[in-house]
Each structure stands twice: as C-alpha cells, then as structure tokens.
Amino acid sequence: MSDNNIVDIAEKRQPEEWRKYIKVGAVTVILVGLVAVLLSNLFIVEQGEYKVVRQFGEVVRIEDEPGLKFKVPFIQSVTTLPKYQMVYDIPTAEINTRDKKRMLADHYALWRIENPHNMISNVGTFQRAEAIMGELIFSAIRAELGQLDFDQIINEDEGSRGGINEMVKERVNEALARNNYGIILTDVRMKRTDLPEENEEAVYRRMISERQSTAQDYLSQGDAEANRIRANTDREVQEILATANADANEIIGEGEAEAAQIYNDSFGRDPEFYQLYRTLQSYEQTINDQTVIVLPADSPYARILMGYLD
C-alpha cells in the first residue's frame, strides 16, 4: 500500500476543533454586542427631571416618572430637562418712575417647566425659555414701577413691594399661558434698587437739603413750643405771685387789725401808761443828735424827757 493513501487522523481532527472555537467566540462577541447595545439604550429617569425622547429630531415621548426606561437603539436619543424649581437672576435694568426719576432695578425670579412638550415645541431650548421669561419680566416690571414715584419704590415697606411682585407675576404668567410656552413663573423678588451713577450725586444733595429743611422745621417748631411754654409759665408765676401777695396783704391786714385791737384793749386798761408809751414813741420820731427843742421846764412832755415821772 502506498504511503499516499495513509491519512493522519490527528491532523484531520485539529482544523475541526479550531472551527468550533471560532464559532463559540463569534457567538460570544455577538451576545456581548447585543448586551452592550441593550445597556446603552437603557436610561434612568430620576426624581426632579424630565427625559425627552427624540426620534430623528422630533419628540416622541416625555418620561417624567422615576425609573428605568428604554429607547430604540440608534434612531432615538434622550435629553434631560429639570423638573424642579429654578432661580433666574434677571439682569439689572434701568427704568423711569412716574415722577421722571431714573433708577436701576435688580430682580430675581423662581420658575419651573410645567409642560415640557409645549416648551420644546413653542420655545425650543432651556436658554431660550429663560431669555423669553426675562424679557416678559422686564416689561412687566417697567410697566408696574413706571406707575409709582421714586420714593414709593425705595420705601422699605415690604407690603408695598410684595404687591408689586404679585402684579408682575400675574402679568408674566398671563403672557406665558397665552403663548403656550409651557413654563410658569412661581415668584419674582426685588433684590435692590440703585441710582445711575450720573444721578447719585444730585439725589444725595437733594436728600441732604430735604433733611436740613426738615431739621429746620423741627427746630422752629421746638422754638415756638419753648416760647409758648415760657409764656405760659411766666403767666402762671405772675398769677401765683399776685395771689400770694393778695393773701399776704390780707393776712398782714388781719394781723395789724388784731394787733391794734390788742393795743386798744391793753391801753384802755391804763390810760396814763398809754399816754407815757405814746410820748416815748414820739421821742423816737422827733429827737436825734441835732434836735433842738424849746419847751417850758414844767411841761409834762419836758418833765418826762428829763426823767421826772411824778
């Protein structure tokens, strides 16, 4: 038998085993690819967000319930929109008040997406939604503050500011609903109000002048009140003194009358003593260092003066 007719079974079996390994590897690769494609097209909807599923650029559905979701591979894509309330810092704007004063108003707003489908259809992007809302807020603020005087706006009374904020919110939400923008303004607040730099100095001077005028009014009122109090006090003092003098004169008169009555009663008991007492009193009134008296030596007046009492 020729050697060419002899077949090595081991050599024939080796290619068959390699083909089996190749098949297993190919199946594994396919399975791994399918799993990878499956996992890449799963997405998670978290609390506080919308997932927008698009197909060839068109919105096919919006997922808003938390959980694991699936999209069609290769032809669908997913974008995210916030579901929670957001803060929008409105750029500072210059407005004119009713009394023709210029001022800078700085506000911030709280807003959220209420209908993501309408927002995407009628607005487009998140940034465009903020821009539209900012324009509407500025227009409403300018309209509301333009009906007030400058002093009313800068007043620190939160009640008046709160009323302005509510009216601005109503105006903006009416415009947003009318155009089906799918967003809603939940609150708007004034952070601060400033004056344009070119107006600050003039306003400060006016404020200083007004304060000085007010202070002068207070001083004038104080002086007038002080003069009134002094006049009333002087009048009351004169009345009190007049009453006291009248009372004193009355008491003195009563005392003198009572003393005279006592003198009369006392002197009436001894007329001679009374005559002596009156004579002595006359000496006090008429005689001094230079007095010269010419009297008869035997007159009673001279005798008493010289000490002869009998």
mmCIF file of C-alpha atoms in Angstrom:
data_model
loop_
_atom_site.group_PDB
_atom_site.id
_atom_site.type_symbol
_atom_site.label_atom_id
_atom_site.label_comp_id
_atom_site.label_asym_id
_atom_site.label_seq_id
_atom_site.Cartn_x
_atom_site.Cartn_y
_atom_site.Cartn_z
ATOM 1 C CA MET A 1 0.000 0.000 0.000
ATOM 2 C CA SER A 2 1.277 3.353 -0.968
ATOM 3 C CA ASP A 3 2.136 5.950 1.628
ATOM 4 C CA ASN A 4 -0.025 8.496 -0.213
ATOM 5 C CA ASN A 5 -3.154 6.609 0.818
ATOM 6 C CA ILE A 6 -2.353 6.852 4.534
ATOM 7 C CA VAL A 7 -4.376 9.643 6.446
ATOM 8 C CA ASP A 8 -3.289 11.017 9.812
ATOM 9 C CA ILE A 9 -6.471 11.216 11.918
ATOM 10 C CA ALA A 10 -4.876 13.670 14.372
ATOM 11 C CA GLU A 11 -4.100 16.115 11.599
ATOM 12 C CA LYS A 12 -7.669 15.891 10.271
ATOM 13 C CA ARG A 13 -9.231 16.446 13.736
ATOM 14 C CA GLN A 14 -7.284 19.681 14.507
ATOM 15 C CA PRO A 15 -8.993 22.005 11.953
ATOM 16 C CA GLU A 16 -12.429 20.829 13.119
ATOM 17 C CA GLU A 17 -11.668 21.857 16.749
ATOM 18 C CA TRP A 18 -10.477 25.322 15.671
ATOM 19 C CA ARG A 19 -13.704 25.878 13.758
ATOM 20 C CA LYS A 20 -15.675 25.047 16.898
ATOM 21 C CA TYR A 21 -13.668 27.581 18.936
ATOM 22 C CA ILE A 22 -14.221 30.209 16.262
ATOM 23 C CA LYS A 23 -17.994 29.640 16.370
ATOM 24 C CA VAL A 24 -18.076 29.938 20.176
ATOM 25 C CA GLY A 25 -16.046 33.140 20.061
ATOM 26 C CA ALA A 26 -18.291 34.644 17.389
ATOM 27 C CA VAL A 27 -21.422 33.822 19.374
ATOM 28 C CA THR A 28 -19.847 35.356 22.483
ATOM 29 C CA VAL A 29 -18.935 38.515 20.637
ATOM 30 C CA ILE A 30 -22.461 38.811 19.245
ATOM 31 C CA LEU A 31 -24.007 38.297 22.677
ATOM 32 C CA VAL A 32 -21.681 40.841 24.254
ATOM 33 C CA GLY A 33 -22.509 43.312 21.487
ATOM 34 C CA LEU A 34 -26.238 42.769 21.966
ATOM 35 C CA VAL A 35 -25.903 43.283 25.728
ATOM 36 C CA ALA A 36 -23.837 46.422 25.157
ATOM 37 C CA VAL A 37 -26.407 47.788 22.712
ATOM 38 C CA LEU A 38 -29.201 46.924 25.138
ATOM 39 C CA LEU A 39 -27.449 48.604 28.072
ATOM 40 C CA SER A 40 -26.551 51.683 26.020
ATOM 41 C CA ASN A 41 -30.223 52.204 25.201
ATOM 42 C CA LEU A 42 -31.447 51.937 28.778
ATOM 43 C CA PHE A 43 -31.778 55.212 30.684
ATOM 44 C CA ILE A 44 -32.830 56.184 34.186
ATOM 45 C CA VAL A 45 -35.432 58.847 34.983
ATOM 46 C CA GLU A 46 -34.546 60.417 38.329
ATOM 47 C CA GLN A 47 -36.687 62.385 40.708
ATOM 48 C CA GLY A 48 -36.952 66.049 39.682
ATOM 49 C CA GLU A 49 -36.261 65.714 35.951
ATOM 50 C CA TYR A 50 -37.927 65.104 32.591
ATOM 51 C CA LYS A 51 -36.395 62.763 29.990
ATOM 52 C CA VAL A 52 -37.197 63.835 26.432
ATOM 53 C CA VAL A 53 -37.013 61.028 23.874
ATOM 54 C CA ARG A 54 -36.455 62.223 20.286
ATOM 55 C CA GLN A 55 -36.561 60.313 17.034
ATOM 56 C CA PHE A 56 -34.980 61.979 14.016
ATOM 57 C CA GLY A 57 -35.160 65.297 15.918
ATOM 58 C CA GLU A 58 -38.868 65.008 16.756
ATOM 59 C CA VAL A 59 -40.147 64.492 20.304
ATOM 60 C CA VAL A 60 -41.857 61.095 20.501
ATOM 61 C CA ARG A 61 -42.420 60.898 24.244
ATOM 62 C CA ILE A 62 -41.529 62.504 27.556
ATOM 63 C CA GLU A 63 -40.790 60.386 30.623
ATOM 64 C CA ASP A 64 -41.433 62.053 33.988
ATOM 65 C CA GLU A 65 -41.934 59.058 36.286
ATOM 66 C CA PRO A 66 -38.769 57.883 38.074
ATOM 67 C CA GLY A 67 -37.456 54.500 36.967
ATOM 68 C CA LEU A 68 -35.576 52.545 34.288
ATOM 69 C CA LYS A 69 -36.686 53.251 30.691
ATOM 70 C CA PHE A 70 -35.700 52.049 27.205
ATOM 71 C CA LYS A 71 -35.248 53.777 23.854
ATOM 72 C CA VAL A 72 -34.973 52.352 20.367
ATOM 73 C CA PRO A 73 -31.313 51.827 19.500
ATOM 74 C CA PHE A 74 -29.588 54.101 17.003
ATOM 75 C CA ILE A 75 -32.678 56.088 15.956
ATOM 76 C CA GLN A 76 -33.725 57.608 19.267
ATOM 77 C CA SER A 77 -31.869 59.979 21.609
ATOM 78 C CA VAL A 78 -32.558 61.243 25.133
ATOM 79 C CA THR A 79 -32.119 64.727 26.621
ATOM 80 C CA THR A 80 -32.836 65.967 30.144
ATOM 81 C CA LEU A 81 -34.909 68.937 31.357
ATOM 82 C CA PRO A 82 -35.172 69.988 35.030
ATOM 83 C CA LYS A 83 -38.487 69.390 36.737
ATOM 84 C CA TYR A 84 -37.636 71.258 39.943
ATOM 85 C CA GLN A 85 -37.920 74.996 40.637
ATOM 86 C CA MET A 86 -35.060 77.102 39.265
ATOM 87 C CA VAL A 87 -33.627 80.539 40.029
ATOM 88 C CA TYR A 88 -33.136 83.087 37.259
ATOM 89 C CA ASP A 89 -31.077 86.194 38.061
ATOM 90 C CA ILE A 90 -32.650 88.938 35.969
ATOM 91 C CA PRO A 91 -30.113 91.388 34.517
ATOM 92 C CA THR A 92 -30.179 94.828 36.115
ATOM 93 C CA ALA A 93 -32.387 97.168 34.087
ATOM 94 C CA GLU A 94 -32.865 100.936 34.030
ATOM 95 C CA ILE A 95 -36.423 102.247 34.351
ATOM 96 C CA ASN A 96 -38.168 105.621 34.612
ATOM 97 C CA THR A 97 -40.526 106.257 37.519
ATOM 98 C CA ARG A 98 -43.768 108.217 37.372
ATOM 99 C CA ASP A 99 -42.023 111.337 38.689
ATOM 100 C CA LYS A 100 -39.429 111.075 35.869
ATOM 101 C CA LYS A 101 -36.628 109.647 38.002
ATOM 102 C CA ARG A 102 -34.209 107.119 36.547
ATOM 103 C CA MET A 103 -33.314 104.089 38.627
ATOM 104 C CA LEU A 104 -31.718 100.656 38.314
ATOM 105 C CA ALA A 105 -33.876 97.702 39.392
ATOM 106 C CA ASP A 106 -32.298 94.355 40.227
ATOM 107 C CA HIS A 107 -34.630 91.330 40.484
ATOM 108 C CA TYR A 108 -34.519 87.549 40.608
ATOM 109 C CA ALA A 109 -37.210 85.036 39.608
ATOM 110 C CA LEU A 110 -38.213 81.494 40.545
ATOM 111 C CA TRP A 111 -39.642 79.412 37.693
ATOM 112 C CA ARG A 112 -40.204 75.849 36.523
ATOM 113 C CA ILE A 113 -41.173 73.856 33.444
ATOM 114 C CA GLU A 114 -44.838 72.954 33.687
ATOM 115 C CA ASN A 115 -45.327 71.345 30.250
ATOM 116 C CA PRO A 116 -42.061 70.192 28.654
ATOM 117 C CA HIS A 117 -43.731 69.270 25.343
ATOM 118 C CA ASN A 118 -45.117 72.808 24.907
ATOM 119 C CA MET A 119 -41.810 74.302 25.969
ATOM 120 C CA ILE A 120 -39.870 72.312 23.385
ATOM 121 C CA SER A 121 -42.454 72.940 20.647
ATOM 122 C CA ASN A 122 -43.009 76.680 21.226
ATOM 123 C CA VAL A 123 -39.747 77.786 22.822
ATOM 124 C CA GLY A 124 -37.062 75.350 21.823
ATOM 125 C CA THR A 125 -34.214 75.328 24.307
ATOM 126 C CA PHE A 126 -33.823 75.876 28.007
ATOM 127 C CA GLN A 127 -31.735 79.004 27.389
ATOM 128 C CA ARG A 128 -34.385 80.415 25.040
ATOM 129 C CA ALA A 129 -37.047 79.830 27.713
ATOM 130 C CA GLU A 130 -35.044 81.870 30.226
ATOM 131 C CA ALA A 131 -34.498 84.654 27.680
ATOM 132 C CA ILE A 132 -38.223 84.908 26.853
ATOM 133 C CA MET A 133 -39.194 84.893 30.513
ATOM 134 C CA GLY A 134 -36.578 87.577 31.276
ATOM 135 C CA GLU A 135 -37.999 89.846 28.554
ATOM 136 C CA LEU A 136 -41.539 89.413 29.864
ATOM 137 C CA ILE A 137 -40.470 90.073 33.456
ATOM 138 C CA PHE A 138 -38.567 93.225 32.486
ATOM 139 C CA SER A 139 -41.561 94.517 30.510
ATOM 140 C CA ALA A 140 -43.914 93.881 33.456
ATOM 141 C CA ILE A 141 -41.519 95.454 35.982
ATOM 142 C CA ARG A 142 -41.101 98.540 33.813
ATOM 143 C CA ALA A 143 -44.892 98.876 33.456
ATOM 144 C CA GLU A 144 -45.599 98.458 37.186
ATOM 145 C CA LEU A 145 -42.762 100.583 38.557
ATOM 146 C CA GLY A 146 -43.459 103.245 35.939
ATOM 147 C CA GLN A 147 -46.776 103.905 37.703
ATOM 148 C CA LEU A 148 -45.061 104.715 41.031
ATOM 149 C CA ASP A 149 -42.964 107.592 42.304
ATOM 150 C CA PHE A 150 -39.334 107.017 43.205
ATOM 151 C CA ASP A 151 -39.969 107.448 46.948
ATOM 152 C CA GLN A 152 -42.703 104.796 46.859
ATOM 153 C CA ILE A 153 -40.389 102.272 45.200
ATOM 154 C CA ILE A 154 -37.446 102.707 47.572
ATOM 155 C CA ASN A 155 -39.735 102.602 50.580
ATOM 156 C CA GLU A 156 -38.673 99.673 52.786
ATOM 157 C CA ASP A 157 -42.262 98.657 53.425
ATOM 158 C CA GLU A 158 -42.361 95.028 52.340
ATOM 159 C CA GLY A 159 -46.130 95.181 51.929
ATOM 160 C CA SER A 160 -45.929 97.625 49.026
ATOM 161 C CA ARG A 161 -43.100 95.718 47.363
ATOM 162 C CA GLY A 162 -44.968 92.457 47.772
ATOM 163 C CA GLY A 163 -47.944 93.948 45.912
ATOM 164 C CA ILE A 164 -45.713 94.975 43.005
ATOM 165 C CA ASN A 165 -44.154 91.498 42.857
ATOM 166 C CA GLU A 166 -47.557 89.821 42.730
ATOM 167 C CA MET A 167 -48.754 92.059 39.902
ATOM 168 C CA VAL A 168 -45.567 91.378 37.915
ATOM 169 C CA LYS A 169 -46.006 87.619 38.406
ATOM 170 C CA GLU A 170 -49.623 87.740 37.216
ATOM 171 C CA ARG A 171 -48.701 89.736 34.097
ATOM 172 C CA VAL A 172 -45.879 87.361 33.153
ATOM 173 C CA ASN A 173 -47.879 84.167 33.758
ATOM 174 C CA GLU A 174 -50.741 85.502 31.634
ATOM 175 C CA ALA A 175 -48.326 86.073 28.738
ATOM 176 C CA LEU A 176 -46.685 82.660 29.195
ATOM 177 C CA ALA A 177 -50.048 80.874 29.243
ATOM 178 C CA ARG A 178 -51.344 82.872 26.255
ATOM 179 C CA ASN A 179 -48.419 81.688 24.108
ATOM 180 C CA ASN A 180 -48.372 78.107 25.448
ATOM 181 C CA TYR A 181 -44.719 78.325 26.409
ATOM 182 C CA GLY A 182 -45.079 75.508 28.929
ATOM 183 C CA ILE A 183 -43.267 77.347 31.713
ATOM 184 C CA ILE A 184 -44.592 79.167 34.785
ATOM 185 C CA LEU A 185 -43.218 81.936 36.995
ATOM 186 C CA THR A 186 -43.653 80.974 40.657
ATOM 187 C CA ASP A 187 -42.178 84.105 42.255
ATOM 188 C CA VAL A 188 -40.285 87.316 41.498
ATOM 189 C CA ARG A 189 -38.479 89.488 44.056
ATOM 190 C CA MET A 190 -36.671 92.812 44.096
ATOM 191 C CA LYS A 191 -33.117 92.459 45.425
ATOM 192 C CA ARG A 192 -32.146 96.123 45.437
ATOM 193 C CA THR A 193 -32.677 99.474 43.742
ATOM 194 C CA ASP A 194 -29.854 101.787 42.748
ATOM 195 C CA LEU A 195 -29.451 105.096 41.019
ATOM 196 C CA PRO A 196 -27.473 105.574 37.813
ATOM 197 C CA GLU A 197 -24.036 106.920 38.682
ATOM 198 C CA GLU A 198 -24.698 110.255 36.985
ATOM 199 C CA ASN A 199 -27.784 110.814 39.176
ATOM 200 C CA GLU A 200 -26.441 109.727 42.551
ATOM 201 C CA GLU A 201 -24.706 112.987 43.466
ATOM 202 C CA ALA A 202 -27.739 115.120 42.584
ATOM 203 C CA VAL A 203 -30.050 112.855 44.555
ATOM 204 C CA TYR A 204 -27.711 112.872 47.546
ATOM 205 C CA ARG A 205 -27.635 116.672 47.512
ATOM 206 C CA ARG A 206 -31.411 116.805 47.303
ATOM 207 C CA MET A 207 -31.723 114.345 50.177
ATOM 208 C CA ILE A 208 -29.308 116.416 52.297
ATOM 209 C CA SER A 209 -31.270 119.578 51.510
ATOM 210 C CA GLU A 210 -34.557 117.905 52.405
ATOM 211 C CA ARG A 211 -33.135 116.597 55.683
ATOM 212 C CA GLN A 212 -31.784 120.047 56.551
ATOM 213 C CA SER A 213 -35.136 121.620 55.752
ATOM 214 C CA THR A 214 -36.901 119.032 57.896
ATOM 215 C CA ALA A 215 -34.430 119.640 60.735
ATOM 216 C CA GLN A 216 -35.027 123.395 60.491
ATOM 217 C CA ASP A 217 -38.778 122.818 60.658
ATOM 218 C CA TYR A 218 -38.302 120.728 63.784
ATOM 219 C CA LEU A 219 -36.087 123.438 65.328
ATOM 220 C CA SER A 220 -38.645 126.156 64.507
ATOM 221 C CA GLN A 221 -41.436 124.090 65.977
ATOM 222 C CA GLY A 222 -39.295 123.450 69.055
ATOM 223 C CA ASP A 223 -38.536 127.168 69.488
ATOM 224 C CA ALA A 224 -42.206 128.066 69.109
ATOM 225 C CA GLU A 225 -43.199 125.426 71.637
ATOM 226 C CA ALA A 226 -40.462 126.605 74.046
ATOM 227 C CA ASN A 227 -41.683 130.224 73.764
ATOM 228 C CA ARG A 228 -45.252 129.111 74.376
ATOM 229 C CA ILE A 229 -44.210 127.126 77.441
ATOM 230 C CA ARG A 230 -42.168 130.063 78.766
ATOM 231 C CA ALA A 231 -45.072 132.491 78.254
ATOM 232 C CA ASN A 232 -47.493 130.136 79.993
ATOM 233 C CA THR A 233 -45.019 129.605 82.830
ATOM 234 C CA ASP A 234 -44.421 133.365 83.275
ATOM 235 C CA ARG A 235 -48.162 133.989 83.336
ATOM 236 C CA GLU A 236 -48.699 131.230 85.883
ATOM 237 C CA VAL A 237 -45.840 132.629 88.022
ATOM 238 C CA GLN A 238 -47.378 136.146 87.916
ATOM 239 C CA GLU A 239 -50.752 134.724 88.846
ATOM 240 C CA ILE A 240 -49.240 132.731 91.719
ATOM 241 C CA LEU A 241 -47.282 135.792 92.975
ATOM 242 C CA ALA A 242 -50.321 138.028 92.712
ATOM 243 C CA THR A 243 -52.407 135.506 94.614
ATOM 244 C CA ALA A 244 -49.652 135.102 97.234
ATOM 245 C CA ASN A 245 -49.266 138.882 97.647
ATOM 246 C CA ALA A 246 -53.001 139.312 97.988
ATOM 247 C CA ASP A 247 -53.117 136.560 100.571
ATOM 248 C CA ALA A 248 -50.107 138.060 102.400
ATOM 249 C CA ASN A 249 -51.643 141.552 102.431
ATOM 250 C CA GLU A 250 -54.872 140.130 103.708
ATOM 251 C CA ILE A 251 -53.052 138.250 106.463
ATOM 252 C CA ILE A 252 -50.962 141.339 107.325
ATOM 253 C CA GLY A 253 -54.103 143.475 107.467
ATOM 254 C CA GLU A 254 -55.823 140.969 109.672
ATOM 255 C CA GLY A 255 -52.723 140.818 111.885
ATOM 256 C CA GLU A 256 -52.433 144.593 112.136
ATOM 257 C CA ALA A 257 -56.120 144.879 112.927
ATOM 258 C CA GLU A 258 -55.800 142.220 115.559
ATOM 259 C CA ALA A 259 -52.685 143.933 116.984
ATOM 260 C CA ALA A 260 -54.458 147.297 117.080
ATOM 261 C CA GLN A 261 -57.350 145.689 118.864
ATOM 262 C CA ILE A 262 -54.960 144.171 121.390
ATOM 263 C CA TYR A 263 -53.229 147.576 121.845
ATOM 264 C CA ASN A 264 -56.568 149.287 122.345
ATOM 265 C CA ASP A 265 -57.689 146.722 124.845
ATOM 266 C CA SER A 266 -54.369 146.926 126.705
ATOM 267 C CA PHE A 267 -54.086 150.723 126.719
ATOM 268 C CA GLY A 268 -57.701 151.150 127.705
ATOM 269 C CA ARG A 269 -56.980 149.470 130.995
ATOM 270 C CA ASP A 270 -54.328 152.116 131.955
ATOM 271 C CA PRO A 271 -54.688 155.471 130.115
ATOM 272 C CA GLU A 272 -51.739 157.019 131.895
ATOM 273 C CA PHE A 273 -49.447 154.236 130.785
ATOM 274 C CA TYR A 274 -50.784 154.643 127.249
ATOM 275 C CA GLN A 275 -50.020 158.341 127.356
ATOM 276 C CA LEU A 276 -46.491 157.589 128.559
ATOM 277 C CA TYR A 277 -45.985 154.974 125.826
ATOM 278 C CA ARG A 278 -47.162 157.334 123.070
ATOM 279 C CA THR A 279 -44.876 160.072 124.422
ATOM 280 C CA LEU A 280 -41.882 157.780 124.318
ATOM 281 C CA GLN A 281 -42.734 156.780 120.737
ATOM 282 C CA SER A 282 -42.846 160.453 119.771
ATOM 283 C CA TYR A 283 -39.359 160.897 121.193
ATOM 284 C CA GLU A 284 -38.080 158.210 118.812
ATOM 285 C CA GLN A 285 -39.620 160.002 115.858
ATOM 286 C CA THR A 286 -38.581 163.585 116.693
ATOM 287 C CA ILE A 287 -35.327 163.527 118.623
ATOM 288 C CA ASN A 288 -31.870 162.775 117.190
ATOM 289 C CA ASP A 289 -28.304 164.143 117.597
ATOM 290 C CA GLN A 290 -29.185 167.528 116.073
ATOM 291 C CA THR A 291 -32.637 168.088 117.544
ATOM 292 C CA VAL A 292 -33.257 171.335 119.438
ATOM 293 C CA ILE A 293 -36.455 171.523 121.487
ATOM 294 C CA VAL A 294 -37.665 174.641 123.311
ATOM 295 C CA LEU A 295 -40.238 173.702 125.934
ATOM 296 C CA PRO A 296 -41.303 175.107 129.299
ATOM 297 C CA ALA A 297 -39.483 173.296 132.014
ATOM 298 C CA ASP A 298 -42.666 172.483 133.807
ATOM 299 C CA SER A 299 -44.455 170.979 130.739
ATOM 300 C CA PRO A 300 -45.348 167.251 131.045
ATOM 301 C CA TYR A 301 -43.518 166.483 127.791
ATOM 302 C CA ALA A 302 -40.284 168.080 129.066
ATOM 303 C CA ARG A 303 -40.583 166.556 132.517
ATOM 304 C CA ILE A 304 -40.869 163.013 131.092
ATOM 305 C CA LEU A 305 -37.938 163.708 128.778
ATOM 306 C CA MET A 306 -35.848 164.798 131.742
ATOM 307 C CA GLY A 307 -36.866 161.793 133.797
ATOM 308 C CA TYR A 308 -39.438 163.375 136.176
ATOM 309 C CA LEU A 309 -42.268 160.889 136.071
ATOM 310 C CA ASP A 310 -44.157 162.010 139.216
#
